[in-house]
PDB file of C-alpha atoms in Angstrom:
ATOM      1  CA  UNK A   1      33.697   5.306   8.447  1.00 36.00           C
ATOM      2  CA  UNK A   2      29.938   5.484   7.708  1.00 41.00           C
ATOM      3  CA  UNK A   3      29.152   6.579  11.268  1.00 47.00           C
ATOM      4  CA  UNK A   4      31.285   9.669  10.737  1.00 45.00           C
ATOM      5  CA  UNK A   5      29.472  10.703   7.555  1.00 42.00           C
ATOM      6  CA  UNK A   6      28.176  14.182   8.302  1.00 45.00           C
ATOM      7  CA  UNK A   7      25.932  14.276   5.223  1.00 48.00           C
ATOM      8  CA  UNK A   8      23.628  11.571   6.527  1.00 50.00           C
ATOM      9  CA  UNK A   9      22.056  12.884   9.746  1.00 55.00           C
ATOM     10  CA  UNK A  10      19.933   9.803  10.578  1.00 68.00           C
ATOM     11  CA  UNK A  11      18.897   6.460   9.185  1.00 81.00           C
ATOM     12  CA  UNK A  12      16.070   8.255   7.381  1.00 87.00           C
ATOM     13  CA  UNK A  13      16.222  11.907   6.425  1.00 91.00           C
ATOM     14  CA  UNK A  14      15.174  14.621   4.018  1.00 92.00           C
ATOM     15  CA  UNK A  15      16.911  17.486   2.356  1.00 90.00           C
ATOM     16  CA  UNK A  16      15.492  20.379   0.372  1.00 92.00           C
ATOM     17  CA  UNK A  17      16.442  22.549  -2.561  1.00 88.00           C
ATOM     18  CA  UNK A  18      14.192  25.534  -1.731  1.00 90.00           C
ATOM     19  CA  UNK A  19      15.129  27.484  -4.846  1.00 88.00           C
ATOM     20  CA  UNK A  20      13.709  24.579  -6.886  1.00 88.00           C
ATOM     21  CA  UNK A  21      10.792  23.698  -4.562  1.00 91.00           C
ATOM     22  CA  UNK A  22      12.195  20.194  -4.270  1.00 92.00           C
ATOM     23  CA  UNK A  23      12.448  17.780  -1.349  1.00 95.00           C
ATOM     24  CA  UNK A  24      14.319  14.473  -1.355  1.00 92.00           C
ATOM     25  CA  UNK A  25      13.172  11.903   1.193  1.00 95.00           C
ATOM     26  CA  UNK A  26      15.296   8.891   2.062  1.00 92.00           C
ATOM     27  CA  UNK A  27      13.565   6.099   3.969  1.00 93.00           C
ATOM     28  CA  UNK A  28      15.113   3.290   5.998  1.00 89.00           C
ATOM     29  CA  UNK A  29      13.325  -0.034   5.797  1.00 85.00           C
ATOM     30  CA  UNK A  30      15.978  -2.082   7.612  1.00 81.00           C
ATOM     31  CA  UNK A  31      13.699  -2.849  10.563  1.00 82.00           C
ATOM     32  CA  UNK A  32      11.758  -5.782  11.940  1.00 82.00           C
ATOM     33  CA  UNK A  33       8.009  -5.313  12.507  1.00 84.00           C
ATOM     34  CA  UNK A  34       8.717  -5.065  16.259  1.00 84.00           C
ATOM     35  CA  UNK A  35      10.940  -2.012  15.579  1.00 79.00           C
ATOM     36  CA  UNK A  36      14.297  -3.786  15.979  1.00 78.00           C
ATOM     37  CA  UNK A  37      16.947  -2.116  13.818  1.00 78.00           C
ATOM     38  CA  UNK A  38      18.553  -4.767  11.569  1.00 74.00           C
ATOM     39  CA  UNK A  39      21.648  -2.748  10.660  1.00 67.00           C
ATOM     40  CA  UNK A  40      23.758  -3.324  13.785  1.00 60.00           C
ATOM     41  CA  UNK A  41      23.220  -7.073  13.421  1.00 61.00           C
ATOM     42  CA  UNK A  42      23.842  -7.143   9.657  1.00 55.00           C
ATOM     43  CA  UNK A  43      21.264  -9.897   9.285  1.00 58.00           C
ATOM     44  CA  UNK A  44      17.918 -10.257   7.590  1.00 53.00           C
ATOM     45  CA  UNK A  45      18.312  -7.686   4.833  1.00 57.00           C
ATOM     46  CA  UNK A  46      15.965  -9.596   2.544  1.00 66.00           C
ATOM     47  CA  UNK A  47      12.681  -8.230   3.838  1.00 75.00           C
ATOM     48  CA  UNK A  48      12.209  -4.840   5.387  1.00 82.00           C
ATOM     49  CA  UNK A  49       9.651  -2.924   7.391  1.00 85.00           C
ATOM     50  CA  UNK A  50       9.050   0.787   7.940  1.00 91.00           C
ATOM     51  CA  UNK A  51       8.082   1.374  11.593  1.00 92.00           C
ATOM     52  CA  UNK A  52       5.208   3.571  12.769  1.00 93.00           C
ATOM     53  CA  UNK A  53       7.389   6.461  13.961  1.00 92.00           C
ATOM     54  CA  UNK A  54       9.048   6.661  10.531  1.00 94.00           C
ATOM     55  CA  UNK A  55       5.673   6.556   8.783  1.00 96.00           C
ATOM     56  CA  UNK A  56       4.520   9.437  10.976  1.00 97.00           C
ATOM     57  CA  UNK A  57       7.722  11.317  10.140  1.00 96.00           C
ATOM     58  CA  UNK A  58       7.112  10.630   6.408  1.00 98.00           C
ATOM     59  CA  UNK A  59       3.547  11.972   6.709  1.00 98.00           C
ATOM     60  CA  UNK A  60       4.906  15.142   8.348  1.00 98.00           C
ATOM     61  CA  UNK A  61       7.523  15.579   5.613  1.00 98.00           C
ATOM     62  CA  UNK A  62       4.964  15.146   2.852  1.00 98.00           C
ATOM     63  CA  UNK A  63       2.492  17.484   4.565  1.00 98.00           C
ATOM     64  CA  UNK A  64       5.220  20.106   4.918  1.00 98.00           C
ATOM     65  CA  UNK A  65       6.189  19.649   1.249  1.00 97.00           C
ATOM     66  CA  UNK A  66       2.543  20.135   0.258  1.00 98.00           C
ATOM     67  CA  UNK A  67       2.304  23.312   2.382  1.00 98.00           C
ATOM     68  CA  UNK A  68       5.457  24.683   0.734  1.00 97.00           C
ATOM     69  CA  UNK A  69       4.321  23.632  -2.760  1.00 95.00           C
ATOM     70  CA  UNK A  70       7.373  21.366  -3.102  1.00 95.00           C
ATOM     71  CA  UNK A  71       7.757  18.316  -5.276  1.00 93.00           C
ATOM     72  CA  UNK A  72       8.994  15.266  -3.323  1.00 95.00           C
ATOM     73  CA  UNK A  73      11.084  12.350  -4.546  1.00 93.00           C
ATOM     74  CA  UNK A  74      11.371   9.282  -2.328  1.00 95.00           C
ATOM     75  CA  UNK A  75      14.216   6.749  -2.126  1.00 89.00           C
ATOM     76  CA  UNK A  76      14.261   3.419  -0.331  1.00 87.00           C
ATOM     77  CA  UNK A  77      16.365   0.278  -0.567  1.00 77.00           C
ATOM     78  CA  UNK A  78      13.713  -2.448  -0.437  1.00 79.00           C
ATOM     79  CA  UNK A  79      10.872  -2.678  -2.891  1.00 75.00           C
ATOM     80  CA  UNK A  80       8.073  -0.198  -2.206  1.00 80.00           C
ATOM     81  CA  UNK A  81       5.543  -1.344  -4.791  1.00 69.00           C
ATOM     82  CA  UNK A  82       4.805  -3.279  -7.870  1.00 61.00           C
ATOM     83  CA  UNK A  83       5.525  -6.945  -7.593  1.00 57.00           C
ATOM     84  CA  UNK A  84       4.982  -9.613  -5.015  1.00 54.00           C
ATOM     85  CA  UNK A  85       8.565 -10.399  -4.223  1.00 57.00           C
ATOM     86  CA  UNK A  86       9.822 -11.851  -0.960  1.00 64.00           C
ATOM     87  CA  UNK A  87      12.437  -9.128  -0.572  1.00 68.00           C
ATOM     88  CA  UNK A  88      10.192  -6.121  -0.247  1.00 78.00           C
ATOM     89  CA  UNK A  89       8.708  -4.198   2.641  1.00 83.00           C
ATOM     90  CA  UNK A  90       6.298  -6.319   4.630  1.00 84.00           C
ATOM     91  CA  UNK A  91       4.082  -3.279   5.258  1.00 90.00           C
ATOM     92  CA  UNK A  92       4.365  -2.021   1.663  1.00 87.00           C
ATOM     93  CA  UNK A  93       0.594  -1.605   1.322  1.00 90.00           C
ATOM     94  CA  UNK A  94       0.520   0.802   4.239  1.00 93.00           C
ATOM     95  CA  UNK A  95       3.519   2.728   2.892  1.00 94.00           C
ATOM     96  CA  UNK A  96       1.992   2.933  -0.599  1.00 93.00           C
ATOM     97  CA  UNK A  97      -1.312   4.191   0.788  1.00 95.00           C
ATOM     98  CA  UNK A  98       0.508   6.992   2.612  1.00 97.00           C
ATOM     99  CA  UNK A  99       2.680   7.942  -0.374  1.00 97.00           C
ATOM    100  CA  UNK A 100      -0.260   7.827  -2.774  1.00 96.00           C
ATOM    101  CA  UNK A 101      -2.357  10.051  -0.528  1.00 98.00           C
ATOM    102  CA  UNK A 102       0.229  12.711  -1.408  1.00 98.00           C
ATOM    103  CA  UNK A 103       0.344  12.014  -5.158  1.00 96.00           C
ATOM    104  CA  UNK A 104       0.045  15.753  -5.753  1.00 96.00           C
ATOM    105  CA  UNK A 105       3.456  16.046  -4.057  1.00 96.00           C
ATOM    106  CA  UNK A 106       5.236  12.735  -4.766  1.00 95.00           C
ATOM    107  CA  UNK A 107       6.110  12.339  -8.426  1.00 85.00           C
ATOM    108  CA  UNK A 108       8.330   9.297  -8.177  1.00 90.00           C
ATOM    109  CA  UNK A 109       9.567   6.809  -5.608  1.00 90.00           C
ATOM    110  CA  UNK A 110      12.774   4.889  -6.312  1.00 83.00           C
ATOM    111  CA  UNK A 111      13.668   1.538  -4.825  1.00 80.00           C
ATOM    112  CA  UNK A 112      16.250  -1.135  -5.484  1.00 74.00           C
ATOM    113  CA  UNK A 113      17.095  -4.484  -3.960  1.00 62.00           C
ATOM    114  CA  UNK A 114      15.643  -6.295  -6.964  1.00 66.00           C
ATOM    115  CA  UNK A 115      18.627  -5.295  -9.164  1.00 61.00           C
ATOM    116  CA  UNK A 116      16.346  -5.134 -12.167  1.00 66.00           C
ATOM    117  CA  UNK A 117      14.422  -2.514 -14.095  1.00 67.00           C
ATOM    118  CA  UNK A 118      10.775  -2.206 -13.173  1.00 74.00           C
ATOM    119  CA  UNK A 119       8.304   0.674 -13.452  1.00 77.00           C
ATOM    120  CA  UNK A 120       4.781   0.819 -12.113  1.00 82.00           C
ATOM    121  CA  UNK A 121       2.385   3.744 -12.116  1.00 85.00           C
ATOM    122  CA  UNK A 122      -0.104   3.384  -9.289  1.00 89.00           C
ATOM    123  CA  UNK A 123      -2.603   6.019  -8.131  1.00 93.00           C
ATOM    124  CA  UNK A 124      -0.629   8.826  -9.825  1.00 93.00           C
ATOM    125  CA  UNK A 125       2.744   7.850  -8.289  1.00 93.00           C
ATOM    126  CA  UNK A 126       5.497   6.263 -10.386  1.00 87.00           C
ATOM    127  CA  UNK A 127       7.493   3.564  -8.602  1.00 87.00           C
ATOM    128  CA  UNK A 128      10.857   2.816 -10.201  1.00 84.00           C
ATOM    129  CA  UNK A 129      13.047  -0.151  -9.374  1.00 79.00           C
ATOM    130  CA  UNK A 130      16.653   0.519 -10.332  1.00 73.00           C
ATOM    131  CA  UNK A 131      19.426  -1.943 -11.091  1.00 65.00           C
ATOM    132  CA  UNK A 132      22.069   0.122  -9.337  1.00 58.00           C
ATOM    133  CA  UNK A 133      22.429   3.566  -7.759  1.00 53.00           C
ATOM    134  CA  UNK A 134      25.639   5.576  -7.818  1.00 49.00           C
ATOM    135  CA  UNK A 135      26.057   8.698  -5.728  1.00 49.00           C
ATOM    136  CA  UNK A 136      29.389   9.922  -7.150  1.00 49.00           C
ATOM    137  CA  UNK A 137      29.852   9.737 -10.911  1.00 51.00           C
ATOM    138  CA  UNK A 138      33.279  11.365 -10.633  1.00 54.00           C
ATOM    139  CA  UNK A 139      34.616   8.035  -9.412  1.00 53.00           C
ATOM    140  CA  UNK A 140      36.023   6.146 -12.384  1.00 57.00           C
ATOM    141  CA  UNK A 141      34.549   2.847 -11.260  1.00 50.00           C
ATOM    142  CA  UNK A 142      31.031   4.294 -11.359  1.00 51.00           C
ATOM    143  CA  UNK A 143      31.090   4.814 -15.113  1.00 53.00           C
ATOM    144  CA  UNK A 144      32.788   1.483 -15.724  1.00 54.00           C
ATOM    145  CA  UNK A 145      30.472  -0.526 -13.477  1.00 57.00           C
ATOM    146  CA  UNK A 146      27.747  -0.699 -16.078  1.00 60.00           C
ATOM    147  CA  UNK A 147      24.262   0.183 -14.945  1.00 65.00           C
ATOM    148  CA  UNK A 148      23.434   3.561 -13.456  1.00 67.00           C
ATOM    149  CA  UNK A 149      20.859   6.335 -13.778  1.00 69.00           C
ATOM    150  CA  UNK A 150      21.025  10.061 -14.239  1.00 72.00           C
ATOM    151  CA  UNK A 151      17.894  11.677 -12.799  1.00 76.00           C
ATOM    152  CA  UNK A 152      17.136  15.233 -13.891  1.00 79.00           C
ATOM    153  CA  UNK A 153      14.355  17.209 -12.216  1.00 81.00           C
ATOM    154  CA  UNK A 154      12.749  20.169 -13.963  1.00 80.00           C
ATOM    155  CA  UNK A 155      10.686  23.033 -12.561  1.00 72.00           C
ATOM    156  CA  UNK A 156       7.452  21.858 -14.183  1.00 73.00           C
ATOM    157  CA  UNK A 157       7.508  18.615 -12.120  1.00 71.00           C
ATOM    158  CA  UNK A 158       8.923  16.695 -15.082  1.00 79.00           C
ATOM    159  CA  UNK A 159      11.595  14.136 -14.321  1.00 80.00           C
ATOM    160  CA  UNK A 160      13.857  12.602 -16.942  1.00 81.00           C
ATOM    161  CA  UNK A 161      15.675   9.405 -16.102  1.00 75.00           C
ATOM    162  CA  UNK A 162      18.532   8.474 -18.411  1.00 72.00           C
ATOM    163  CA  UNK A 163      19.736   4.923 -17.974  1.00 71.00           C
ATOM    164  CA  UNK A 164      23.272   3.800 -18.773  1.00 65.00           C
ATOM    165  CA  UNK A 165      24.288   0.241 -19.410  1.00 67.00           C
ATOM    166  CA  UNK A 166      21.239  -1.977 -18.930  1.00 61.00           C
ATOM    167  CA  UNK A 167      19.413   0.598 -16.766  1.00 66.00           C
ATOM    168  CA  UNK A 168      16.089   2.005 -17.964  1.00 67.00           C
ATOM    169  CA  UNK A 169      15.315   5.442 -19.356  1.00 65.00           C
ATOM    170  CA  UNK A 170      11.972   7.205 -18.973  1.00 65.00           C
ATOM    171  CA  UNK A 171      10.150  10.466 -18.422  1.00 71.00           C
ATOM    172  CA  UNK A 172       7.895  10.902 -15.411  1.00 72.00           C
TER     173      UNK A 172
END
């Protein structure tokens, strides 16, 4: 049961690897512009929105990462940047402006929903659209399912993305 998952504390969250000066930030764009959470209704997943309180939380996380000299990597389901596609975040410009104001901290931001490979470098932040994300490669189906990425993060802020199947490969 997803609600019982103890790893995921909230709809959006962060976790750190202090020994590597690394912070992962997971956003939740499954909201309406009025702040209504779409998940309980299971409707309207096409377009998303990141509400004000989450943007403030993101700013605090990025500011804290900057203070600690951490590198931050951001993940979100809907499209954060790049193309004008009807299934993105309706306030993507605002989200990009915030992320890019911390380009000294944010190396890369991953998003999906498009199920295609797409990379855009914008104001020193690399936005990567991935075909598919897999959390557990020990599951046999994950390796057989075709497209997935292995993301390796190095101490010098270098990130190597190795694509499998039709997924992309690149260095950030």
